[in-house]
Short mmCIF file of N, CA and C in Angstrom, two decimals:
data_model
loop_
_atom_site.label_atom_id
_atom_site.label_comp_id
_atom_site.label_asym_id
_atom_site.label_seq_id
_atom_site.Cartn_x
_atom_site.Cartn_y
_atom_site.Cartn_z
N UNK A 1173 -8.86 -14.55 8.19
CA UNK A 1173 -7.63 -13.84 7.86
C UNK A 1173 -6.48 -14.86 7.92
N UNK A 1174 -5.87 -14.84 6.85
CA UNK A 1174 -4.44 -15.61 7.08
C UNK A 1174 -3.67 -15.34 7.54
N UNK A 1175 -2.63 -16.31 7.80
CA UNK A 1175 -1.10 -16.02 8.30
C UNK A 1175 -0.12 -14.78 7.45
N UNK A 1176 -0.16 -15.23 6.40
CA UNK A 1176 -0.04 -13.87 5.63
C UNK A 1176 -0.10 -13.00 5.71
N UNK A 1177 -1.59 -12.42 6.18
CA UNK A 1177 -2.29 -10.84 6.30
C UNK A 1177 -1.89 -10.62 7.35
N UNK A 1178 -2.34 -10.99 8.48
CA UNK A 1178 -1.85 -10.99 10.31
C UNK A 1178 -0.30 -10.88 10.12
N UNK A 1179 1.01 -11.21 9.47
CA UNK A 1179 2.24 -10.67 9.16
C UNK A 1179 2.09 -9.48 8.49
N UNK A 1180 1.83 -9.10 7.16
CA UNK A 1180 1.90 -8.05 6.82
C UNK A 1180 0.93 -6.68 7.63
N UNK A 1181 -0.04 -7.22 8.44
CA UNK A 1181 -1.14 -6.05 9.44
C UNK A 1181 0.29 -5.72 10.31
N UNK A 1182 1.09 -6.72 10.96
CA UNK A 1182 1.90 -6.88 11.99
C UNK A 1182 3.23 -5.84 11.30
N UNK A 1183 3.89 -5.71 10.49
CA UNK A 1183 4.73 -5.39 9.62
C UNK A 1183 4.21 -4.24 9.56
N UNK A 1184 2.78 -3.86 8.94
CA UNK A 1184 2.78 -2.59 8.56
C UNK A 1184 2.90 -1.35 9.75
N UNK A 1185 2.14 -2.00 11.35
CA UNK A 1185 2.11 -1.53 12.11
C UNK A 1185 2.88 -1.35 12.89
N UNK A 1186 4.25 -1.87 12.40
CA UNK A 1186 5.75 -1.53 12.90
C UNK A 1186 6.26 -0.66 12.52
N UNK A 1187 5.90 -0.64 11.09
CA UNK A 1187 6.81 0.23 10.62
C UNK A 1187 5.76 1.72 10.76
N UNK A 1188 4.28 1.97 11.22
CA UNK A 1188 4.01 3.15 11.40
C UNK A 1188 4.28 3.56 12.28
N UNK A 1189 5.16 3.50 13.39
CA UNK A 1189 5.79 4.00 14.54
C UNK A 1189 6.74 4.89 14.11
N UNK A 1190 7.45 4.47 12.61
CA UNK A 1190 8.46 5.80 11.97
C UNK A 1190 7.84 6.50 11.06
N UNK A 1191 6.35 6.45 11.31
CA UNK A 1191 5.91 7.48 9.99
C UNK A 1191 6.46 8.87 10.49
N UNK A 1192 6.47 9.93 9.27
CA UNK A 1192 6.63 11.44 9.86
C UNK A 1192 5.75 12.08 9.44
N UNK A 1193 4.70 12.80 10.53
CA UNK A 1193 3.92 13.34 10.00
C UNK A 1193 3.55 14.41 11.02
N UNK A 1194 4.52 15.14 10.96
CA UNK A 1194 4.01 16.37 12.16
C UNK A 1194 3.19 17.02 11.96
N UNK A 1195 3.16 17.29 10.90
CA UNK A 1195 1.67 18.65 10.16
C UNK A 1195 0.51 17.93 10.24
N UNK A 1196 0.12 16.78 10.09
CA UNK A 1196 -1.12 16.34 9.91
C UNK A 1196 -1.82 15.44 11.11
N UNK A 1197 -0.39 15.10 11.72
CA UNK A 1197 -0.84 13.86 12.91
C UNK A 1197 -1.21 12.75 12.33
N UNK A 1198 -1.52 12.56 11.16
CA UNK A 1198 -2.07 10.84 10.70
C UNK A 1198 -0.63 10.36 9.97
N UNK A 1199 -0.80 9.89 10.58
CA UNK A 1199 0.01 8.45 10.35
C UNK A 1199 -0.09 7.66 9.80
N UNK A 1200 0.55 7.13 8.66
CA UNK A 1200 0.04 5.90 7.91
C UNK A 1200 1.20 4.56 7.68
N UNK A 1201 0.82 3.16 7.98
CA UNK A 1201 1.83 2.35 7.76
C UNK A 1201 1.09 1.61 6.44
N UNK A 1202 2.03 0.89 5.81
CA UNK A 1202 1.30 0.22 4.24
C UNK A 1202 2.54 -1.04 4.77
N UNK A 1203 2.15 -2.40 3.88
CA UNK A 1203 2.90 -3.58 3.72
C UNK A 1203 2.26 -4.04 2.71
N UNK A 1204 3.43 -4.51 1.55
CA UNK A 1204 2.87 -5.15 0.24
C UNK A 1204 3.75 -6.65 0.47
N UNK A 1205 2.89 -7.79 -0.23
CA UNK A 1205 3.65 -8.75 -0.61
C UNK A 1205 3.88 -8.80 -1.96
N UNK A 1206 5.12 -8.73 -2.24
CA UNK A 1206 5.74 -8.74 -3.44
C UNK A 1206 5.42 -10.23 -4.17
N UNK A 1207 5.17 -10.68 -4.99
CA UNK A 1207 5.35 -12.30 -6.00
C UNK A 1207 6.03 -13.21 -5.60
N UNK A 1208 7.23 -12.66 -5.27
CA UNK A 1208 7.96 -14.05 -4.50
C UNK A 1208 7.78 -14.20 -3.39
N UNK A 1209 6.84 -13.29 -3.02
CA UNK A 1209 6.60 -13.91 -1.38
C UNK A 1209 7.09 -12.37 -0.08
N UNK A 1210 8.19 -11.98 -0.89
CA UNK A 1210 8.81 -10.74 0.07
C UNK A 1210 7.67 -9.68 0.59
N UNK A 1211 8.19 -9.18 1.90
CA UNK A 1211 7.18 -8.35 2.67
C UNK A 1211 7.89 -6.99 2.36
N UNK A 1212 7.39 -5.88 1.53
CA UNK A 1212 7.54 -4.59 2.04
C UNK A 1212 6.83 -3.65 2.74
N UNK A 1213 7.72 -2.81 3.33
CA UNK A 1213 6.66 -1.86 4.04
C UNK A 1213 7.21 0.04 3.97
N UNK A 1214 6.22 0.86 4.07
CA UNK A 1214 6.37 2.03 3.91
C UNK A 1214 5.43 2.81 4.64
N UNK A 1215 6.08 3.94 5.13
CA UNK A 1215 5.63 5.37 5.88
C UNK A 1215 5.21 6.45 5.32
N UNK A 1216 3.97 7.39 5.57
CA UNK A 1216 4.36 8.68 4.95
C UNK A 1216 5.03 9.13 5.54
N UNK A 1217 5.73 9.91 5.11
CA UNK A 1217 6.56 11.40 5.21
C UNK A 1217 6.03 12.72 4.52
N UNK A 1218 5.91 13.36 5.56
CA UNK A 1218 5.34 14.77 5.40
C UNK A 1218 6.53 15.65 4.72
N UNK A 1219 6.09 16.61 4.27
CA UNK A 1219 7.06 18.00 4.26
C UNK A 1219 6.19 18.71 4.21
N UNK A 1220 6.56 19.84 4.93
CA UNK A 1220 6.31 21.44 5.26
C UNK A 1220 5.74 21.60 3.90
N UNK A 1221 6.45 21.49 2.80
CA UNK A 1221 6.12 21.79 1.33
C UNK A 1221 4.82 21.03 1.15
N UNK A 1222 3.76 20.90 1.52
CA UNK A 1222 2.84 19.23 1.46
C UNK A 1222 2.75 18.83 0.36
N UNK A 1223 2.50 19.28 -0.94
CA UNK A 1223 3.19 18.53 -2.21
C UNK A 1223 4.19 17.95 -2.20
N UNK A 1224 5.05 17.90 -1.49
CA UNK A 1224 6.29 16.70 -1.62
C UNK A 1224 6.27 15.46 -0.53
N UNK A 1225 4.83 15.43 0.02
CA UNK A 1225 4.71 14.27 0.94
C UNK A 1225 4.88 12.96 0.41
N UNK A 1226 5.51 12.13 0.44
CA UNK A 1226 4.85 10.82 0.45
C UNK A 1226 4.42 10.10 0.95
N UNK A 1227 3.54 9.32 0.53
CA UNK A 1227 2.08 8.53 1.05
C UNK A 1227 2.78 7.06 1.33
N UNK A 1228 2.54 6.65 2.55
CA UNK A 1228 3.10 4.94 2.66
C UNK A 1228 2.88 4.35 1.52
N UNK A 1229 1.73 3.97 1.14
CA UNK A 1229 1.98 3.11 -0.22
C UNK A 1229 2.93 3.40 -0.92
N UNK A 1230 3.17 4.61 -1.66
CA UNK A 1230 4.09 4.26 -2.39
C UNK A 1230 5.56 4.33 -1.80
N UNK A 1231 5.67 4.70 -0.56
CA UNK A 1231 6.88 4.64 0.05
C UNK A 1231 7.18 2.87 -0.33
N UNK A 1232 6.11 2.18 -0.09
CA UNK A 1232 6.38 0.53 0.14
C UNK A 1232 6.59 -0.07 -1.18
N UNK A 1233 5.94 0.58 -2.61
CA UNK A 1233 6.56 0.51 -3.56
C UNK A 1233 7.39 0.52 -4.15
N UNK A 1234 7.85 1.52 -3.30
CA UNK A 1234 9.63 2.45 -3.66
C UNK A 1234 10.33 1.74 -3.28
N UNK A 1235 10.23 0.90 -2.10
CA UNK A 1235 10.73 -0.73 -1.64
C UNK A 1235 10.92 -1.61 -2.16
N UNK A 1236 9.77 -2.26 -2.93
CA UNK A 1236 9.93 -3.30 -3.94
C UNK A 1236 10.17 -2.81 -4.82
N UNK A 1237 10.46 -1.53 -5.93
CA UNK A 1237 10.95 -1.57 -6.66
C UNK A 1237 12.67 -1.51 -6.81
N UNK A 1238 13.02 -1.01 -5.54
CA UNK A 1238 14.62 -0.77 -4.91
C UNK A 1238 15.16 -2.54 -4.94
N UNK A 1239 14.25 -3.31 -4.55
CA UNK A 1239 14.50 -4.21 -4.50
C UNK A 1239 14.30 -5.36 -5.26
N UNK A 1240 14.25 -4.78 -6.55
CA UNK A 1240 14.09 -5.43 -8.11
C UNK A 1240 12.60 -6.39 -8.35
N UNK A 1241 11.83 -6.55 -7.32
CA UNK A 1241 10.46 -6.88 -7.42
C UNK A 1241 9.79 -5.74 -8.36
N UNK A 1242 8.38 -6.22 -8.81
CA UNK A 1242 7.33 -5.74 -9.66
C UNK A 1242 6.06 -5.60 -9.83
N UNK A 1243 5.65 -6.84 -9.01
CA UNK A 1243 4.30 -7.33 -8.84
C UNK A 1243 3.70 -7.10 -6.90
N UNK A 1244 3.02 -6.56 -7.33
CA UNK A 1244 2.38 -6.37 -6.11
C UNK A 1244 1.21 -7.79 -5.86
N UNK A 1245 1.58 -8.62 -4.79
CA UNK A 1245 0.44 -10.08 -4.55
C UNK A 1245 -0.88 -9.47 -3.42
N UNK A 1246 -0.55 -8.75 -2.89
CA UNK A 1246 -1.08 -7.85 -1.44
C UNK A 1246 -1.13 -7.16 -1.04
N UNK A 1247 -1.51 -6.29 -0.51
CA UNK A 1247 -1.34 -5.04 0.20
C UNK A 1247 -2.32 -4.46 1.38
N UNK A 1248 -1.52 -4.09 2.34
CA UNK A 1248 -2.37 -3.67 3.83
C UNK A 1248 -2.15 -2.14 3.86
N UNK A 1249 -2.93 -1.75 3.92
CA UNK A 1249 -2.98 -0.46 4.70
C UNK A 1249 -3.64 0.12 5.73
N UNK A 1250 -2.77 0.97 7.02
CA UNK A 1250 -3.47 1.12 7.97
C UNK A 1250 -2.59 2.40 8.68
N UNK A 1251 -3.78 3.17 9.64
CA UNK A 1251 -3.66 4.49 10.19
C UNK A 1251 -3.90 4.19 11.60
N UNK A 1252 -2.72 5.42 11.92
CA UNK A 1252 -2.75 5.27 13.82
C UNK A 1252 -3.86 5.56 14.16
N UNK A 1253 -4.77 5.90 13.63
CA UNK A 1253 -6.07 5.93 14.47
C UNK A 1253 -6.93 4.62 14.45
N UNK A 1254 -6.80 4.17 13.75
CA UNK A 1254 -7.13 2.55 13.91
C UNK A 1254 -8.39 2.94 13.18
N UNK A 1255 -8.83 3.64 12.14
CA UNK A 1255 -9.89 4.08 11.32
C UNK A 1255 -9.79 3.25 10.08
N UNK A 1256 -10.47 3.24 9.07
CA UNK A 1256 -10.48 2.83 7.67
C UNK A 1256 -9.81 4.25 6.71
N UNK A 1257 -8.83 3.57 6.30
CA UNK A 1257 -7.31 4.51 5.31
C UNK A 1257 -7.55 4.32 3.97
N UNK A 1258 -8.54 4.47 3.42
CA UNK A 1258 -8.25 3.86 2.09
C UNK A 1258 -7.38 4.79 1.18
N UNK A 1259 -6.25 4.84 0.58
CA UNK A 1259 -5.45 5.29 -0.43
C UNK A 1259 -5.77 6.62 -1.23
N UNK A 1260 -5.13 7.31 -1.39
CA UNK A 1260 -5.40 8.46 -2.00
C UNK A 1260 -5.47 7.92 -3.73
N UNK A 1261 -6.03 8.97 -4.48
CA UNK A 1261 -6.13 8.29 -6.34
C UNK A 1261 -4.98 8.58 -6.87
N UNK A 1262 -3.62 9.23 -6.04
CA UNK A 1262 -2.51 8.74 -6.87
C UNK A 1262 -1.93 7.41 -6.46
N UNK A 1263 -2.17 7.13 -5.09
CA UNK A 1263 -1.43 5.96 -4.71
C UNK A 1263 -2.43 5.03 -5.67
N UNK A 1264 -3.74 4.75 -5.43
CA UNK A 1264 -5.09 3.99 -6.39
C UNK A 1264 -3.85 4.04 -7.93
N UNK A 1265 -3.69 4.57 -8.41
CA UNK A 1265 -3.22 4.47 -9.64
C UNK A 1265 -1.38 3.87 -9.49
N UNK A 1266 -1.05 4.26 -8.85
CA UNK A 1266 0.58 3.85 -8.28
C UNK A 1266 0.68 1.96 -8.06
N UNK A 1267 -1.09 1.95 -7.12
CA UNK A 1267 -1.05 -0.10 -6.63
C UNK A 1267 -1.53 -0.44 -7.73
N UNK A 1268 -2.03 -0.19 -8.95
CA UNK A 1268 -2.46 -0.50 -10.25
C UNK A 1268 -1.26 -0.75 -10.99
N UNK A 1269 -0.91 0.02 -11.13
CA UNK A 1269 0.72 -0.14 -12.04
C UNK A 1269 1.20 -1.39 -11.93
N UNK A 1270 1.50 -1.83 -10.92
CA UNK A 1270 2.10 -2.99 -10.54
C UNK A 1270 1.32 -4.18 -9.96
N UNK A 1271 0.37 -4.38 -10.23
CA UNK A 1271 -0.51 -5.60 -9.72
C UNK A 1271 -0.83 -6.23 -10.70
N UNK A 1272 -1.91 -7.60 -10.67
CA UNK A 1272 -2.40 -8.25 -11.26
C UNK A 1272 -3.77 -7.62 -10.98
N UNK A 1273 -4.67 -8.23 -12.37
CA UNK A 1273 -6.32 -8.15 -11.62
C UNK A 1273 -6.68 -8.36 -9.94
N UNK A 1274 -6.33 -9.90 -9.78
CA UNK A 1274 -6.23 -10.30 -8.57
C UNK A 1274 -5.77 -9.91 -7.11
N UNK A 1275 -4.74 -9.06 -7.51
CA UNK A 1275 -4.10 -8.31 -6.21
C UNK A 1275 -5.53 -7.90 -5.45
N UNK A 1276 -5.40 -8.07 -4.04
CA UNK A 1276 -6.00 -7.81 -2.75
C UNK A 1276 -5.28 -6.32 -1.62
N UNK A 1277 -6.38 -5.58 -2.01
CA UNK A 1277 -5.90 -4.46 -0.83
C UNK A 1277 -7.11 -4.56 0.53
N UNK A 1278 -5.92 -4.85 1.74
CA UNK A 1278 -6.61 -4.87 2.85
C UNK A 1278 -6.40 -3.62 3.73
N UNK A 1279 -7.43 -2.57 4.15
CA UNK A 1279 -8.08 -1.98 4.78
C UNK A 1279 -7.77 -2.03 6.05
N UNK A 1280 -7.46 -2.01 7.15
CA UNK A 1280 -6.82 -2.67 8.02
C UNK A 1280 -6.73 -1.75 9.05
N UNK A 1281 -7.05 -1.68 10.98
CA UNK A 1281 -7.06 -1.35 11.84
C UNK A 1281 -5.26 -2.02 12.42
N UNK A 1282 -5.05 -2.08 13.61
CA UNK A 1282 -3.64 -2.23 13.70
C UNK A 1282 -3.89 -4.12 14.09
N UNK A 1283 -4.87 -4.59 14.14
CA UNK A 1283 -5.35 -5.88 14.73
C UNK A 1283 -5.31 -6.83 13.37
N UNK A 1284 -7.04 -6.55 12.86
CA UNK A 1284 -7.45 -7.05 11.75
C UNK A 1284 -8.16 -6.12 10.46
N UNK A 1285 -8.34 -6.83 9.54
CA UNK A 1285 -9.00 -6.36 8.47
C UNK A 1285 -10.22 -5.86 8.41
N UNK A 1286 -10.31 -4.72 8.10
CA UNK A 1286 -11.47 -3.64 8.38
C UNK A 1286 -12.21 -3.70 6.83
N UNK A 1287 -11.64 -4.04 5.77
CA UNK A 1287 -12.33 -3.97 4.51
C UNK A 1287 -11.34 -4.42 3.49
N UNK A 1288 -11.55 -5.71 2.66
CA UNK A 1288 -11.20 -6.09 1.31
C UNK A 1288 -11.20 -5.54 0.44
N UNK A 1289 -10.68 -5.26 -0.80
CA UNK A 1289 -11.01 -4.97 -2.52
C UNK A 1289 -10.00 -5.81 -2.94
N UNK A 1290 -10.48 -6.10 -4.19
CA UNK A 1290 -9.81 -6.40 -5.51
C UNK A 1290 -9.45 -4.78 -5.92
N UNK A 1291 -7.79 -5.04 -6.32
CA UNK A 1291 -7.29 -3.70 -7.08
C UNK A 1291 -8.81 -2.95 -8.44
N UNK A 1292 -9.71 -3.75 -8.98
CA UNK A 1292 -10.45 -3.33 -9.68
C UNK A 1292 -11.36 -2.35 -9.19
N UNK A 1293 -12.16 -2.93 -7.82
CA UNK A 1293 -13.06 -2.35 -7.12
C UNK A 1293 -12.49 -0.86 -6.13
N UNK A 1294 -11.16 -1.30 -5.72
CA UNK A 1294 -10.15 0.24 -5.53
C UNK A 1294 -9.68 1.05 -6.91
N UNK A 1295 -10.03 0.52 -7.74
CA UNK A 1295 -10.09 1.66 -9.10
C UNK A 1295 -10.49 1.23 -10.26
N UNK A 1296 -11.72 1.11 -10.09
CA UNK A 1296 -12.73 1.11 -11.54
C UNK A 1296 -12.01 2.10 -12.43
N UNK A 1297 -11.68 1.01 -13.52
CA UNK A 1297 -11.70 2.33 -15.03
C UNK A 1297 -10.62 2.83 -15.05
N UNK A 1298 -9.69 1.91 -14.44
CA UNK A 1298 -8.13 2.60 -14.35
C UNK A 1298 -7.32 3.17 -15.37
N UNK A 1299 -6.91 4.15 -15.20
CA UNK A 1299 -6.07 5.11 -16.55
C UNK A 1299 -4.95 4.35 -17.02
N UNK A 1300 -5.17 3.91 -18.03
CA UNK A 1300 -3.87 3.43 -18.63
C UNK A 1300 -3.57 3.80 -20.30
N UNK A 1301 -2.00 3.87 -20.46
CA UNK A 1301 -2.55 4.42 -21.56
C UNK A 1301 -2.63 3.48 -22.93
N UNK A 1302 -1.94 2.33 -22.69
CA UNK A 1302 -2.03 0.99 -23.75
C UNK A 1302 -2.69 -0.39 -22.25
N UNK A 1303 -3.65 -0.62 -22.44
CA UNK A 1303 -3.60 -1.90 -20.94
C UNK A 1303 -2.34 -2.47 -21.38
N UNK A 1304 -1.51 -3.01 -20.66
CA UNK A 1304 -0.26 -3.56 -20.41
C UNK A 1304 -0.72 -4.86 -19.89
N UNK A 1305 0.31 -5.56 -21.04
CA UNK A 1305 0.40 -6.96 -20.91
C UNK A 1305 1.13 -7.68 -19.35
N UNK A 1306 0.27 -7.52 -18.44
CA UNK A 1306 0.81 -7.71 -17.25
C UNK A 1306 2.11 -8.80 -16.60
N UNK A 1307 1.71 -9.76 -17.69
CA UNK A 1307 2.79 -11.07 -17.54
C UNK A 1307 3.98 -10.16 -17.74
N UNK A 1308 4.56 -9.57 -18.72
CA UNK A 1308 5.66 -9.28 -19.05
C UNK A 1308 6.06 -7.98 -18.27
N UNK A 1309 5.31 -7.27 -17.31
CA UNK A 1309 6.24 -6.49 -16.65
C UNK A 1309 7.15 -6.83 -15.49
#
């Protein structure tokens, strides 16, 4: 594991201390590295309404995109239970949008890495509706 990952595991697991999730008790922290290098990170937030939850990942999206980034280089995700979190298939389609082939999603306990993918292998057969020329987004 790199210096890299061990920051963003470290990052993500900071910021799940403000997840809100009273209804469900799970907790989720996410950290993406953006292209230039920048660390974001995101919480779910529950609502009573549970259709209007959002899921850390894309909370951490909603980050880099606030913050004029595009490209997703990385991404950690991890749950207070220190279990394996893997992403729900809207977020799966949300870390697609914005990645390269190459992008790496790490799986992640609050320590170390619990399980690798390539964005491909986290979503074979991804819905798109023209493939998008990735350089230019």
């Amino acid at each position: 594991m790199n210096d890299i990952i061990k920051a963003m595991i470290k990052a993500a697991s900071h910021a799940l201390q403000h997840a809100y999730a009273p209804y469900s008790k799970f907790a989720v922290g996410s950290s993406l590295q953006s292209e230039d290098g920048s660390i974001f990170t995101g919480v779910n937030v529950e609502n009573g309404s549970y259709g209007l939850t959002v899921c850390a990942e894309t909370s951490a999206i909603c980050q880099m995109i606030a913050a004029g980034q595009r490209k997703i280089k990385n991404m950690v995700i991890l749950a207070k239970n220190n279990k394996l979190c893997p992403p729900c298939g809207a977020c799966r389609q949300r870390i697609y949008e914005f990645c390269e082939p190459e992008t790496r999603v790490y799986l992640c306990d609050q320590q170390t890495v619990l399980k690798a993918l390539t964005v491909n292998e986290l979503l074979p057969l991804a819905f798109s509706l023209n493939p998008p020329d990735r350089k230019k987004l």
